[in-house]
Coordinates of C-alpha atoms in Angstrom, one line a residue:
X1 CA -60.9 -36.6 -18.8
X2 CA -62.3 -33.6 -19.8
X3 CA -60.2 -31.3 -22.5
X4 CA -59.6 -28.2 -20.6
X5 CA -58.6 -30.5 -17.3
X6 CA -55.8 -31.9 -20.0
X7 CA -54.9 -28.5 -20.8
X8 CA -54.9 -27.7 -16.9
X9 CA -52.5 -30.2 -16.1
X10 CA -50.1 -29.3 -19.4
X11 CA -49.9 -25.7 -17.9
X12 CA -48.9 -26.7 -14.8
X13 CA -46.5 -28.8 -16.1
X14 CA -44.7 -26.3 -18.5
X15 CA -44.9 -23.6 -15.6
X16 CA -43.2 -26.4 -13.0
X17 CA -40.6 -27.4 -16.2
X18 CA -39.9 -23.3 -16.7
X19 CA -39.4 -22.9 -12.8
X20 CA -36.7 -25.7 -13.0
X21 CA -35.2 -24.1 -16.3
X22 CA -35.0 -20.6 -14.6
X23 CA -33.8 -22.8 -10.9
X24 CA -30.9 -23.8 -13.2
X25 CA -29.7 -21.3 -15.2
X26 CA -29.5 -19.1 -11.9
X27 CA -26.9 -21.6 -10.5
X28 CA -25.0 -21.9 -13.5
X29 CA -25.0 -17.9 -13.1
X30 CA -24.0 -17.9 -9.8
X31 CA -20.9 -20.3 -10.5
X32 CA -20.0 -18.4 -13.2
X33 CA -19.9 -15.6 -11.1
X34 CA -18.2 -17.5 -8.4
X35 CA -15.7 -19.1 -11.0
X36 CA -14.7 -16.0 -13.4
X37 CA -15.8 -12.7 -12.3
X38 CA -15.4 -13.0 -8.7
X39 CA -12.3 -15.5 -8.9
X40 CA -9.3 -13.8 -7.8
X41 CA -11.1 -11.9 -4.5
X42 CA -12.8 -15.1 -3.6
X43 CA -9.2 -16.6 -3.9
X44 CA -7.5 -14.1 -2.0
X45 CA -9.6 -14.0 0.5
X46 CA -9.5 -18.1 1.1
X47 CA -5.7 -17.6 0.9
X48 CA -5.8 -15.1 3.6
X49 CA -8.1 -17.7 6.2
X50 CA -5.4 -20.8 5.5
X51 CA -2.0 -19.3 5.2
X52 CA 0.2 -16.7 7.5
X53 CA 2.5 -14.4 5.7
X54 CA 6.1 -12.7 6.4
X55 CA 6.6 -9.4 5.2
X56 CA 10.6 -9.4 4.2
X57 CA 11.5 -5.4 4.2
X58 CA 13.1 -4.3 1.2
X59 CA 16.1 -2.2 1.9
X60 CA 15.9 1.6 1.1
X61 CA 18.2 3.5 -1.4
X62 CA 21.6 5.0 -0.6
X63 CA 21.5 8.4 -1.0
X64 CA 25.2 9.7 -1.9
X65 CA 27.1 13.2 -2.6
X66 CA 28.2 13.5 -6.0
X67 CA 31.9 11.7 -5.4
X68 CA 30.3 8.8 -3.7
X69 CA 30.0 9.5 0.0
X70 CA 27.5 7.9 2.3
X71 CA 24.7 10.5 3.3
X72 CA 21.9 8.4 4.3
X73 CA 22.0 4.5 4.3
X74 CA 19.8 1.5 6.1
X75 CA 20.7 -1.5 8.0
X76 CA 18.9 -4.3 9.0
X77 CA 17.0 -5.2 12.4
X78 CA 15.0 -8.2 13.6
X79 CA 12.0 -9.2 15.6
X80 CA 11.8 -12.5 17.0
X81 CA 8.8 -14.0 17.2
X82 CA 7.3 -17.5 18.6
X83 CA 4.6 -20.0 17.2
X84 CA 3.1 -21.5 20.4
X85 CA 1.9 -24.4 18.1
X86 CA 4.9 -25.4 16.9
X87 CA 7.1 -25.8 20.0
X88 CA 8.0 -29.3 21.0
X89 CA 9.9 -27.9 24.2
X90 CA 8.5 -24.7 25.9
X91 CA 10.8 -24.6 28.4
X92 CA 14.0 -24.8 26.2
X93 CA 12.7 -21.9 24.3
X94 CA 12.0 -19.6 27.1
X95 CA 15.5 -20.7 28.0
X96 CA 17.2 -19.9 24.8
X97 CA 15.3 -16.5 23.9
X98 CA 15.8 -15.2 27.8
X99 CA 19.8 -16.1 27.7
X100 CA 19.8 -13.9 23.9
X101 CA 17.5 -11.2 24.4
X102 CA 18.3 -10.3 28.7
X103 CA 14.3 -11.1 29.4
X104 CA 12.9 -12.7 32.0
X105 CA 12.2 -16.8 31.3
X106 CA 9.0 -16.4 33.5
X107 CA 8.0 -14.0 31.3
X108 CA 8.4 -15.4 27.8
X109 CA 7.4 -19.0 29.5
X110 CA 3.9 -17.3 30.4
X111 CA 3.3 -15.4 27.3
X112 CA 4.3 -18.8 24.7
X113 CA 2.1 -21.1 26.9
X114 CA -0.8 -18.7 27.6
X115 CA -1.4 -16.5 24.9
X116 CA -4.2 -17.7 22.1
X117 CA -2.4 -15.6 19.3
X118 CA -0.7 -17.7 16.5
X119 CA 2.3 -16.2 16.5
X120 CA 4.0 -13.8 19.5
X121 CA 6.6 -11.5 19.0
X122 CA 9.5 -11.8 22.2
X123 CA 11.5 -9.0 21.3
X124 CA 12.3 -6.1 18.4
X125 CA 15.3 -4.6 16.8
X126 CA 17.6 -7.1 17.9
X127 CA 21.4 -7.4 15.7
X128 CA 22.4 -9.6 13.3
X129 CA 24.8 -11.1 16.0
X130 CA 21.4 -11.7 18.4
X131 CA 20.0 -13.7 16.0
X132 CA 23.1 -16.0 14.9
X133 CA 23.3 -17.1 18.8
X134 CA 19.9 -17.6 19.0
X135 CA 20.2 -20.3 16.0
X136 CA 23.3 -22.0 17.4
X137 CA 20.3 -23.7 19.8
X138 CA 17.6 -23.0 17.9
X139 CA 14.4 -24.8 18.7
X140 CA 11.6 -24.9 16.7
X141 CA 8.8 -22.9 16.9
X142 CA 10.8 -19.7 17.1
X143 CA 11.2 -17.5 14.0
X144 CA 12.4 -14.1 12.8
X145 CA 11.3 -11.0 10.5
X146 CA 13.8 -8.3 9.0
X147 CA 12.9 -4.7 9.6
X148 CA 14.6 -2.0 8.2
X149 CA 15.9 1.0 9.9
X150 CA 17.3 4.4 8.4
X151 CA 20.8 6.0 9.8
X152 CA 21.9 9.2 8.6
X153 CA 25.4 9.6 8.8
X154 CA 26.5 13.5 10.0
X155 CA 23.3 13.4 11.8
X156 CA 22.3 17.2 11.5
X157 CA 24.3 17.7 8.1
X158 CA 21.4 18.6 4.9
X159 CA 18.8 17.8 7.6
X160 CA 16.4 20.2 5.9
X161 CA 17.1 18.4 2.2
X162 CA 17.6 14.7 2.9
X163 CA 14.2 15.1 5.0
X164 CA 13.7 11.5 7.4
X165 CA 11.8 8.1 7.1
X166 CA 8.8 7.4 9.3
X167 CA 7.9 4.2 11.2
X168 CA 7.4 2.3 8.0
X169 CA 10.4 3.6 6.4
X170 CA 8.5 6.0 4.0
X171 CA 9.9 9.2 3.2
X172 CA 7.8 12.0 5.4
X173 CA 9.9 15.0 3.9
X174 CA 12.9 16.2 2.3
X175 CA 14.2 14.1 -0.5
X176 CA 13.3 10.8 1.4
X177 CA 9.6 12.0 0.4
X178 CA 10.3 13.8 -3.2
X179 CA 12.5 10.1 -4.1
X180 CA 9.9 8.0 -2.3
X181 CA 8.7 5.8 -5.1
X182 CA 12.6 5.7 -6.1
X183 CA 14.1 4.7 -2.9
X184 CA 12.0 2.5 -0.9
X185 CA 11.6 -0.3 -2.8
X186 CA 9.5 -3.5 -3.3
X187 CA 8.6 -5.5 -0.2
X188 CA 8.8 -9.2 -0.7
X189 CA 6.8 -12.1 1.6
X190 CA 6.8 -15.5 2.8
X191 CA 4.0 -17.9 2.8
X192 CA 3.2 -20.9 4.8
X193 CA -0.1 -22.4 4.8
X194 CA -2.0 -22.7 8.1
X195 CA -4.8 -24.8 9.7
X196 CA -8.0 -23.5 11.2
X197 CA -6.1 -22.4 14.4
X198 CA -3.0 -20.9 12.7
X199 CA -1.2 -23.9 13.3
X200 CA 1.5 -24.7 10.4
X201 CA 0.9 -27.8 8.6
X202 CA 3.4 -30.6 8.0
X203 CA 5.1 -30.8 4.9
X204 CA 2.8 -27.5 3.5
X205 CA 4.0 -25.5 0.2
X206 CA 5.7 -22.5 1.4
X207 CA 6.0 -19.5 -0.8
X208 CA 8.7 -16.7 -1.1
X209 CA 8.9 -13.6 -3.0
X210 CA 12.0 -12.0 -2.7
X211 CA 12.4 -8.3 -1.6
X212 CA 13.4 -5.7 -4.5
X213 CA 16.0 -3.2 -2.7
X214 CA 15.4 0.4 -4.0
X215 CA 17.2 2.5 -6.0
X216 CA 19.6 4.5 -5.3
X217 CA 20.0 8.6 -5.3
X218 CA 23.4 10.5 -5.9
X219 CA 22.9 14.3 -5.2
X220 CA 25.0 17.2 -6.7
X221 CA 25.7 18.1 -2.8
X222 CA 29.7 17.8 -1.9
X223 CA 30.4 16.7 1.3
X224 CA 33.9 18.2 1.7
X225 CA 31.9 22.0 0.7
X226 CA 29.4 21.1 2.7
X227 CA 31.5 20.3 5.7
X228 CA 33.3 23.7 5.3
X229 CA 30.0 25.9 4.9
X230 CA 28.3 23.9 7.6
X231 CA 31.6 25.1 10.4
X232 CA 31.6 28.5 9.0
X233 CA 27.5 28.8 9.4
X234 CA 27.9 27.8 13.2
X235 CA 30.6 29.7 13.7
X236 CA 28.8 32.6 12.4
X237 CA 25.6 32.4 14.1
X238 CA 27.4 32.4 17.3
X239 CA 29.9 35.7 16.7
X240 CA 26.5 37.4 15.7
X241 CA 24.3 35.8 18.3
X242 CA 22.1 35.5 15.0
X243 CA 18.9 33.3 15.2
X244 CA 19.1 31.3 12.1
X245 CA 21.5 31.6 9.2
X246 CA 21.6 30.1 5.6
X247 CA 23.9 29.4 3.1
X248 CA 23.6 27.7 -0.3
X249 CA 26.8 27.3 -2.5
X250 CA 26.3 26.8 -6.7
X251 CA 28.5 25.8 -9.4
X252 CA 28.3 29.0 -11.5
X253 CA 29.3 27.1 -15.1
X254 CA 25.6 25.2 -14.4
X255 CA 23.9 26.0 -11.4
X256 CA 24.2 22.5 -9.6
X257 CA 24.2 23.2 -5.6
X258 CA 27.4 21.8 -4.1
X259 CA 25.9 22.9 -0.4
X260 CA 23.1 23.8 1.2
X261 CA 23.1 24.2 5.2
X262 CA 20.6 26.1 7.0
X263 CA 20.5 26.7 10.9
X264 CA 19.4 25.7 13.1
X265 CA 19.2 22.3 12.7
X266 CA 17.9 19.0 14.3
X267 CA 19.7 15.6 14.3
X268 CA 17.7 12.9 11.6
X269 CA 18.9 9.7 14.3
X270 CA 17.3 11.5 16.8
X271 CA 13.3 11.9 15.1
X272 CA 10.6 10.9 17.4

């Protein structure tokens, strides 16, 4: 065997052995990559295909005058909902859910038993009291979610300073958007892991994070002075056939306003 033949066959061999090397140390790169840098959205992502989550509303700040009366408040609504894959008895929960809710048991029957979604919601905004009848028989498969809803209480009273909540119970003006970060709060969640199919699994960890209520907001506003200047403006504007009127009332020793009213007006219950 001739020399360069020898050294022929050793090239080869070191540039086969270096292929391997490089080969290797680009999948000890990769799951690095895979392991550390990429980590938490690889895990959140693989979270998101095997488990469902529950949003759980966080309840809104009060907003109060200064001597403690209710201006703006929330209360608490339900959706009920139904996991086709974990009824045992369809028919007894179209029964149950059509006596509660005033729907149509052909209708929820066909919707629990024919839809391919992993979970169905039956009905919204339901009461407290809906939801405690519905348990006194409750099968399984059906469940429930919390949703918050805002209720201003004198309706048109400070409707251009308390401002309203939108759909999600942000703050779209007025105060409710200045105090936004303030008063809505922290949502919380529950977890429950899934199969393939969105089916729950027996026995599987569920996780809860509990909701963090926000704050609440006490204004320098007096109702009893706002009540007064809120008559007087309406009786005004209609003596003087006038098309809008304002009024705003300060403490003179330090400028806090006590009222503010403005006219017209439009009820915050009543927002599209």
């Amino acid at each position: 065997m001739s020399f360069i033949y020898k050294i022929t066959i050793l090239y080869k061999i070191c540039i086969l052995h270096s292929f391997f090397i490089f080969l290797f140390l680009i999948i000890i790169g990769k799951v690095f990559y895979i392991q550390v840098i990429d980590y938490k959205k690889l895990n959140n992502y693989a979270t998101s295909l095997w488990s469902r989550n529950l949003p759980l509303a966080a309840n809104r700040g009060i907003i109060y005058d200064r001597n403690g009366v209710v201006l703006a408040s929330s209360y608490t609504t339900y959706d009920v909902y139904v996991r086709p894959a974990d009824v045992e008895d369809y028919k007894k929960v179209a029964n149950i859910l059509s006596e509660n809710l005033d729907i149509d048991e052909k209708e929820i029957y066909e919707k629990i038993t024919k839809s391919s979604y992993g979970e169905i919601r039956i009905a919204k905004d339901i009461t407290k009291e809906v939801v405690q009848s519905i348990l006194k028989d409750f099968e399984e498969g059906i469940f429930f979610t919390s949703n918050i809803e805002r209720n201003y209480a004198y309706d048109e009273m400070l409707c251009q300073i308390l401002g309203f909540v939108g759909y999600d119970n942000s703050g779209l003006s007025g105060l409710e958007s200045y105090y936004d970060s303030y008063l809505s709060g922290i949502d919380g969640v529950g977890l429950v892991e899934t199969d393939l199919k969105g089916d729950s699994l027996p026995n599987s960890l569920v996780y809860y994070e509990e909701a963090i209520n926000g704050l609440n907001l006490e204004l320098t506003i007096d109702f009893k002075i706002q009540n007064v200047v809120q008559k007087v403006l309406e009786k005004a504007m209609f003596e003087t056939n006038a098309k809008s009127a304002s009024v705003v009332v300060t403490n003179p020793q330090n400028g806090e306003i006590l009222a503010c009213a403005t006219l017209p007006s439009y009820n915050l219950n009543e927002i599209p």
